[in-house]
mmCIF file of C-alpha atoms in Angstrom:
data_model
loop_
_atom_site.group_PDB
_atom_site.id
_atom_site.type_symbol
_atom_site.label_atom_id
_atom_site.label_comp_id
_atom_site.label_asym_id
_atom_site.label_seq_id
_atom_site.Cartn_x
_atom_site.Cartn_y
_atom_site.Cartn_z
ATOM 1 C CA MET A 16 78.896 -33.237 -1.047
ATOM 2 C CA ASP A 17 81.798 -35.242 1.027
ATOM 3 C CA SER A 18 81.083 -36.425 4.356
ATOM 4 C CA THR A 19 83.499 -33.893 6.057
ATOM 5 C CA THR A 20 81.226 -31.157 4.469
ATOM 6 C CA THR A 21 78.393 -32.465 5.583
ATOM 7 C CA ALA A 22 79.628 -33.342 9.035
ATOM 8 C CA GLY A 23 80.584 -29.205 9.039
ATOM 9 C CA LEU A 24 77.107 -28.323 8.165
ATOM 10 C CA TRP A 25 75.263 -30.605 10.501
ATOM 11 C CA ASP A 26 77.591 -29.592 13.393
ATOM 12 C CA ARG A 27 76.868 -25.970 12.219
ATOM 13 C CA LEU A 28 73.091 -26.678 12.338
ATOM 14 C CA THR A 29 72.531 -28.661 15.555
ATOM 15 C CA GLY A 30 75.633 -26.656 17.236
ATOM 16 C CA ILE A 31 75.043 -23.817 20.523
ATOM 17 C CA GLN A 32 75.326 -20.370 19.201
ATOM 18 C CA THR A 33 76.403 -17.550 21.883
ATOM 19 C CA PRO A 34 73.203 -15.582 22.526
ATOM 20 C CA PRO A 35 73.475 -11.708 22.729
ATOM 21 C CA GLU A 36 73.367 -9.713 25.916
ATOM 22 C CA LEU A 37 69.936 -9.304 27.820
ATOM 23 C CA TRP A 38 70.015 -5.621 26.507
ATOM 24 C CA LEU A 39 70.143 -6.433 22.780
ATOM 25 C CA VAL A 40 67.387 -8.870 23.321
ATOM 26 C CA ILE A 41 65.505 -6.256 25.059
ATOM 27 C CA VAL A 42 66.116 -3.651 21.855
ATOM 28 C CA THR A 43 64.862 -6.533 19.366
ATOM 29 C CA GLY A 44 61.696 -6.530 21.299
ATOM 30 C CA VAL A 45 61.177 -2.825 21.273
ATOM 31 C CA VAL A 46 62.068 -3.073 17.459
ATOM 32 C CA ALA A 47 59.755 -5.887 16.928
ATOM 33 C CA LEU A 48 57.096 -3.791 18.880
ATOM 34 C CA ALA A 49 57.756 -0.913 16.408
ATOM 35 C CA THR A 50 56.881 -3.061 13.603
ATOM 36 C CA VAL A 51 53.257 -4.132 14.947
ATOM 37 C CA GLY A 52 52.104 -1.215 16.643
ATOM 38 C CA PRO A 53 52.284 1.904 14.522
ATOM 39 C CA ARG A 54 49.566 1.409 11.382
ATOM 40 C CA PRO A 55 51.866 2.218 8.263
ATOM 41 C CA LEU A 56 54.388 -0.100 9.204
ATOM 42 C CA TRP A 57 51.910 -2.880 10.340
ATOM 43 C CA ARG A 58 50.425 -2.810 6.968
ATOM 44 C CA LEU A 59 53.720 -4.219 5.716
ATOM 45 C CA SER A 60 54.817 -5.899 8.447
ATOM 46 C CA ARG A 61 51.442 -8.053 8.436
ATOM 47 C CA ASN A 62 52.202 -9.767 5.168
ATOM 48 C CA ALA A 63 54.942 -12.025 7.120
ATOM 49 C CA ILE A 64 51.993 -12.839 9.588
ATOM 50 C CA THR A 65 49.751 -13.473 7.113
ATOM 51 C CA ILE A 66 52.372 -16.244 5.656
ATOM 52 C CA ALA A 67 52.522 -17.518 9.342
ATOM 53 C CA HIS A 68 48.666 -17.544 9.365
ATOM 54 C CA GLU A 69 48.075 -19.396 6.231
ATOM 55 C CA GLY A 70 50.922 -21.892 6.405
ATOM 56 C CA GLY A 71 49.182 -23.024 10.086
ATOM 57 C CA HIS A 72 45.959 -23.718 7.861
ATOM 58 C CA GLY A 73 47.903 -25.363 4.878
ATOM 59 C CA LEU A 74 50.128 -27.585 7.515
ATOM 60 C CA LEU A 75 47.401 -28.444 9.639
ATOM 61 C CA ALA A 76 45.454 -29.641 6.364
ATOM 62 C CA LEU A 77 48.309 -31.923 5.610
ATOM 63 C CA LEU A 78 48.941 -33.517 8.925
ATOM 64 C CA THR A 79 45.037 -33.991 9.531
ATOM 65 C CA GLY A 80 44.778 -36.193 5.862
ATOM 66 C CA ARG A 81 43.322 -33.225 3.776
ATOM 67 C CA SER A 82 44.477 -32.269 0.236
ATOM 68 C CA LEU A 83 46.207 -28.781 0.084
ATOM 69 C CA ASP A 84 44.953 -27.492 -3.189
ATOM 70 C CA GLY A 85 46.903 -24.141 -2.901
ATOM 71 C CA ILE A 86 47.530 -21.010 -0.794
ATOM 72 C CA ARG A 87 47.057 -17.190 -1.872
ATOM 73 C CA LEU A 88 48.458 -14.134 -0.223
ATOM 74 C CA HIS A 89 46.691 -11.111 -1.033
ATOM 75 C CA SER A 90 48.275 -7.559 -1.072
ATOM 76 C CA ASP A 91 45.731 -6.503 1.405
ATOM 77 C CA THR A 92 47.448 -8.618 3.750
ATOM 78 C CA SER A 93 44.317 -11.555 3.525
ATOM 79 C CA GLY A 94 44.986 -14.874 2.477
ATOM 80 C CA VAL A 95 42.758 -17.985 1.496
ATOM 81 C CA THR A 96 44.212 -21.615 1.815
ATOM 82 C CA VAL A 97 41.902 -24.338 -0.367
ATOM 83 C CA SER A 98 41.951 -27.941 1.100
ATOM 84 C CA ARG A 99 39.775 -30.688 0.020
ATOM 85 C CA GLY A 100 38.547 -33.450 2.115
ATOM 86 C CA LYS A 101 35.536 -34.149 4.529
ATOM 87 C CA PRO A 102 33.485 -30.889 5.602
ATOM 88 C CA THR A 103 33.119 -31.683 8.883
ATOM 89 C CA GLY A 104 35.117 -33.445 11.748
ATOM 90 C CA LEU A 105 38.039 -32.818 13.498
ATOM 91 C CA GLY A 106 40.297 -32.453 10.519
ATOM 92 C CA MET A 107 38.367 -29.538 8.911
ATOM 93 C CA VAL A 108 38.209 -28.215 12.858
ATOM 94 C CA LEU A 109 42.036 -28.550 13.302
ATOM 95 C CA THR A 110 42.506 -26.745 10.194
ATOM 96 C CA ALA A 111 40.089 -23.677 10.625
ATOM 97 C CA ALA A 112 41.839 -23.167 13.988
ATOM 98 C CA ALA A 113 45.359 -23.454 13.364
ATOM 99 C CA GLY A 114 45.392 -19.622 11.512
ATOM 100 C CA TYR A 115 44.718 -17.531 14.036
ATOM 101 C CA THR A 116 47.306 -19.235 16.600
ATOM 102 C CA ALA A 117 50.036 -20.661 14.045
ATOM 103 C CA PRO A 118 51.875 -17.439 14.558
ATOM 104 C CA SER A 119 52.265 -17.504 18.268
ATOM 105 C CA LEU A 120 52.594 -21.150 18.270
ATOM 106 C CA LEU A 121 55.678 -20.368 15.888
ATOM 107 C CA GLY A 122 56.811 -17.836 18.187
ATOM 108 C CA LEU A 123 56.570 -20.008 20.959
ATOM 109 C CA GLY A 124 58.410 -22.776 19.374
ATOM 110 C CA GLY A 125 61.130 -20.417 18.191
ATOM 111 C CA ALA A 126 61.601 -19.027 21.862
ATOM 112 C CA ALA A 127 62.431 -22.217 22.753
ATOM 113 C CA LEU A 128 64.728 -22.710 20.358
ATOM 114 C CA LEU A 129 66.507 -19.487 21.267
ATOM 115 C CA SER A 130 66.735 -20.214 25.030
ATOM 116 C CA ALA A 131 68.682 -23.574 24.168
ATOM 117 C CA HIS A 132 70.578 -21.310 22.266
ATOM 118 C CA ARG A 133 69.966 -22.890 18.753
ATOM 119 C CA ILE A 134 69.838 -19.564 16.301
ATOM 120 C CA THR A 135 70.982 -21.435 13.190
ATOM 121 C CA LEU A 136 68.453 -24.268 13.866
ATOM 122 C CA LEU A 137 66.020 -21.635 14.146
ATOM 123 C CA LEU A 138 66.825 -19.504 11.103
ATOM 124 C CA TRP A 139 67.464 -23.031 8.739
ATOM 125 C CA ALA A 140 63.888 -24.264 10.147
ATOM 126 C CA ALA A 141 61.822 -21.254 8.901
ATOM 127 C CA THR A 142 63.750 -20.799 5.568
ATOM 128 C CA ALA A 143 63.049 -25.154 5.165
ATOM 129 C CA LEU A 144 59.194 -24.012 6.219
ATOM 130 C CA LEU A 145 59.047 -21.029 3.673
ATOM 131 C CA VAL A 146 60.495 -22.968 0.971
ATOM 132 C CA ALA A 147 57.599 -25.851 1.474
ATOM 133 C CA MET A 148 55.203 -23.134 1.579
ATOM 134 C CA LEU A 149 56.602 -21.572 -1.531
ATOM 135 C CA VAL A 150 55.395 -25.074 -3.417
ATOM 136 C CA MET A 151 51.711 -24.665 -2.750
ATOM 137 C CA ILE A 152 51.406 -20.517 -3.687
ATOM 138 C CA ARG A 153 48.839 -20.125 -6.484
ATOM 139 C CA ASN A 154 49.736 -16.212 -7.220
ATOM 140 C CA ALA A 155 52.345 -14.118 -8.154
ATOM 141 C CA TYR A 156 51.923 -11.681 -5.237
ATOM 142 C CA GLY A 157 52.013 -14.514 -2.664
ATOM 143 C CA ALA A 158 54.909 -16.299 -4.296
ATOM 144 C CA LEU A 159 56.913 -12.831 -4.373
ATOM 145 C CA THR A 160 55.799 -12.542 -0.513
ATOM 146 C CA VAL A 161 57.662 -15.745 0.361
ATOM 147 C CA LEU A 162 60.417 -15.632 -2.316
ATOM 148 C CA LEU A 163 61.181 -12.352 -0.540
ATOM 149 C CA THR A 164 61.291 -13.778 2.884
ATOM 150 C CA GLY A 165 62.859 -16.783 2.556
ATOM 151 C CA GLY A 166 65.369 -14.895 0.518
ATOM 152 C CA THR A 167 66.375 -12.637 3.534
ATOM 153 C CA PHE A 168 66.461 -15.575 6.252
ATOM 154 C CA VAL A 169 69.153 -17.228 3.568
ATOM 155 C CA LEU A 170 71.387 -14.288 3.398
ATOM 156 C CA VAL A 171 71.181 -13.830 7.164
ATOM 157 C CA SER A 172 71.945 -17.204 7.574
ATOM 158 C CA TRP A 173 74.927 -17.344 5.003
ATOM 159 C CA LEU A 174 76.074 -14.300 4.695
ATOM 160 C CA THR A 175 76.385 -12.283 8.075
ATOM 161 C CA ALA A 176 77.955 -13.028 11.312
ATOM 162 C CA ALA A 177 76.833 -14.663 14.230
ATOM 163 C CA GLU A 178 76.110 -11.501 16.102
ATOM 164 C CA VAL A 179 73.913 -10.269 13.130
ATOM 165 C CA GLN A 180 72.027 -13.702 13.420
ATOM 166 C CA ALA A 181 71.407 -13.866 16.818
ATOM 167 C CA VAL A 182 69.778 -10.240 16.573
ATOM 168 C CA PHE A 183 67.625 -11.269 13.514
ATOM 169 C CA ALA A 184 66.080 -14.205 15.245
ATOM 170 C CA TYR A 185 65.181 -12.852 18.492
ATOM 171 C CA VAL A 186 63.444 -9.549 16.279
ATOM 172 C CA VAL A 187 61.540 -12.231 13.954
ATOM 173 C CA VAL A 188 60.386 -14.326 17.316
ATOM 174 C CA TRP A 189 59.608 -11.357 19.000
ATOM 175 C CA PHE A 190 57.773 -10.174 15.962
ATOM 176 C CA LEU A 191 55.843 -13.368 15.839
ATOM 177 C CA LEU A 192 55.035 -13.071 19.414
ATOM 178 C CA LEU A 193 53.837 -9.680 19.471
ATOM 179 C CA GLY A 194 52.174 -9.859 15.594
ATOM 180 C CA GLY A 195 50.184 -12.768 16.609
ATOM 181 C CA VAL A 196 47.890 -10.709 19.156
ATOM 182 C CA ARG A 197 47.161 -7.615 17.077
ATOM 183 C CA PRO A 198 44.711 -9.806 14.404
ATOM 184 C CA VAL A 199 42.899 -11.417 17.021
ATOM 185 C CA PHE A 200 41.712 -7.946 18.098
ATOM 186 C CA GLU A 201 41.280 -6.990 14.746
ATOM 187 C CA LEU A 202 38.852 -9.740 14.049
ATOM 188 C CA GLN A 203 37.435 -9.257 17.120
ATOM 189 C CA ALA A 204 36.389 -5.410 16.274
ATOM 190 C CA LYS A 205 35.514 -6.373 12.972
ATOM 191 C CA ARG A 206 32.731 -8.928 14.150
ATOM 192 C CA ARG A 207 31.919 -6.034 16.591
ATOM 193 C CA HIS A 208 30.824 -4.160 13.793
ATOM 194 C CA GLY A 209 29.223 -6.541 11.477
ATOM 195 C CA GLY A 210 32.197 -7.542 9.481
ATOM 196 C CA ALA A 211 34.083 -10.928 8.548
ATOM 197 C CA PRO A 212 30.844 -13.275 8.595
ATOM 198 C CA ASP A 213 33.077 -16.019 7.535
ATOM 199 C CA SER A 214 36.280 -15.296 9.562
ATOM 200 C CA ASP A 215 37.659 -18.206 10.982
ATOM 201 C CA ALA A 216 35.671 -18.128 14.206
ATOM 202 C CA ASP A 217 32.445 -17.900 12.457
ATOM 203 C CA GLN A 218 33.583 -21.101 10.466
ATOM 204 C CA LEU A 219 34.668 -22.686 13.757
ATOM 205 C CA GLY A 220 31.351 -22.288 15.372
ATOM 206 C CA ARG A 221 29.632 -23.354 12.327
ATOM 207 C CA LEU A 222 31.860 -26.437 12.349
ATOM 208 C CA THR A 223 31.428 -27.020 16.488
ATOM 209 C CA HIS A 224 27.883 -25.328 17.379
ATOM 210 C CA VAL A 225 30.155 -23.679 20.022
ATOM 211 C CA HIS A 226 29.520 -20.150 19.706
ATOM 212 C CA PRO A 227 32.199 -17.916 17.434
ATOM 213 C CA LEU A 228 33.441 -15.830 21.023
ATOM 214 C CA VAL A 229 34.299 -19.105 22.706
ATOM 215 C CA TRP A 230 36.700 -19.313 19.451
ATOM 216 C CA LEU A 231 37.885 -15.859 19.845
ATOM 217 C CA PHE A 232 38.540 -16.409 23.452
ATOM 218 C CA LEU A 233 40.750 -19.278 22.482
ATOM 219 C CA PHE A 234 42.576 -17.146 20.300
ATOM 220 C CA HIS A 235 43.016 -14.512 22.876
ATOM 221 C CA SER A 236 44.318 -17.086 25.162
ATOM 222 C CA VAL A 237 47.358 -19.134 22.823
ATOM 223 C CA ALA A 238 48.364 -15.064 21.659
ATOM 224 C CA LEU A 239 48.940 -13.978 24.960
ATOM 225 C CA CYS A 240 49.982 -17.110 26.797
ATOM 226 C CA SER A 241 52.722 -17.487 23.897
ATOM 227 C CA LEU A 242 53.447 -13.924 24.169
ATOM 228 C CA ILE A 243 54.100 -14.273 27.935
ATOM 229 C CA GLY A 244 55.658 -17.704 27.714
ATOM 230 C CA GLY A 245 57.908 -16.974 25.107
ATOM 231 C CA GLY A 246 58.469 -13.372 26.451
ATOM 232 C CA ARG A 247 59.937 -15.126 29.629
ATOM 233 C CA TRP A 248 62.408 -17.536 27.513
ATOM 234 C CA LEU A 249 63.845 -14.739 25.660
ATOM 235 C CA LEU A 250 64.322 -12.916 28.483
ATOM 236 C CA GLY A 251 66.053 -15.736 30.435
ATOM 237 C CA LEU A 252 63.280 -15.528 33.013
#
């Protein structure tokens, strides 16, 4: 690749793109909400939230010096991230806390990029994260899910017009912000009925001796604050 091509790619990556009109931003939010609300659609779209959830565990495991053995994604939209290292301490706490907060924080970061009109940068960064995660996937269903998701980002980034890329990016970010809220309520409902005894909140409770409800409150706070803050950025408020 010559220097001219490299410079062109760099300019495309770091350049500023034109955001969609406000009415279209609102429409993308409604579309994202429609994929999160109805149960049949949610059962399908939740796979993307699981990718972000398990990716959050994996990323924090690496950042805190743990060894990441692998990630598995299952057809029931559950997932497992296995890491090795000290079974207690700050690294393990951060790793366990990263799952339910990851989709919302990714959405908030995406909203910040879109508010700065960095649409291409957002799409390429998401693709890079998916490629990095694919390396750590250890089952066929998980690999297929990540490949399809990453392939969609690649196709949109390279083969569609700028307007389509903008709409797609806004739908994705709205989806992360909205989709990060529902799993926390689902976890709360499961715990209320005696389910999910080994949930992230319960594991954090055992690690920190802080009641799991406190961790649930933290998950709720991150999800709702990210939705409010990210929504304001997307709407230009």
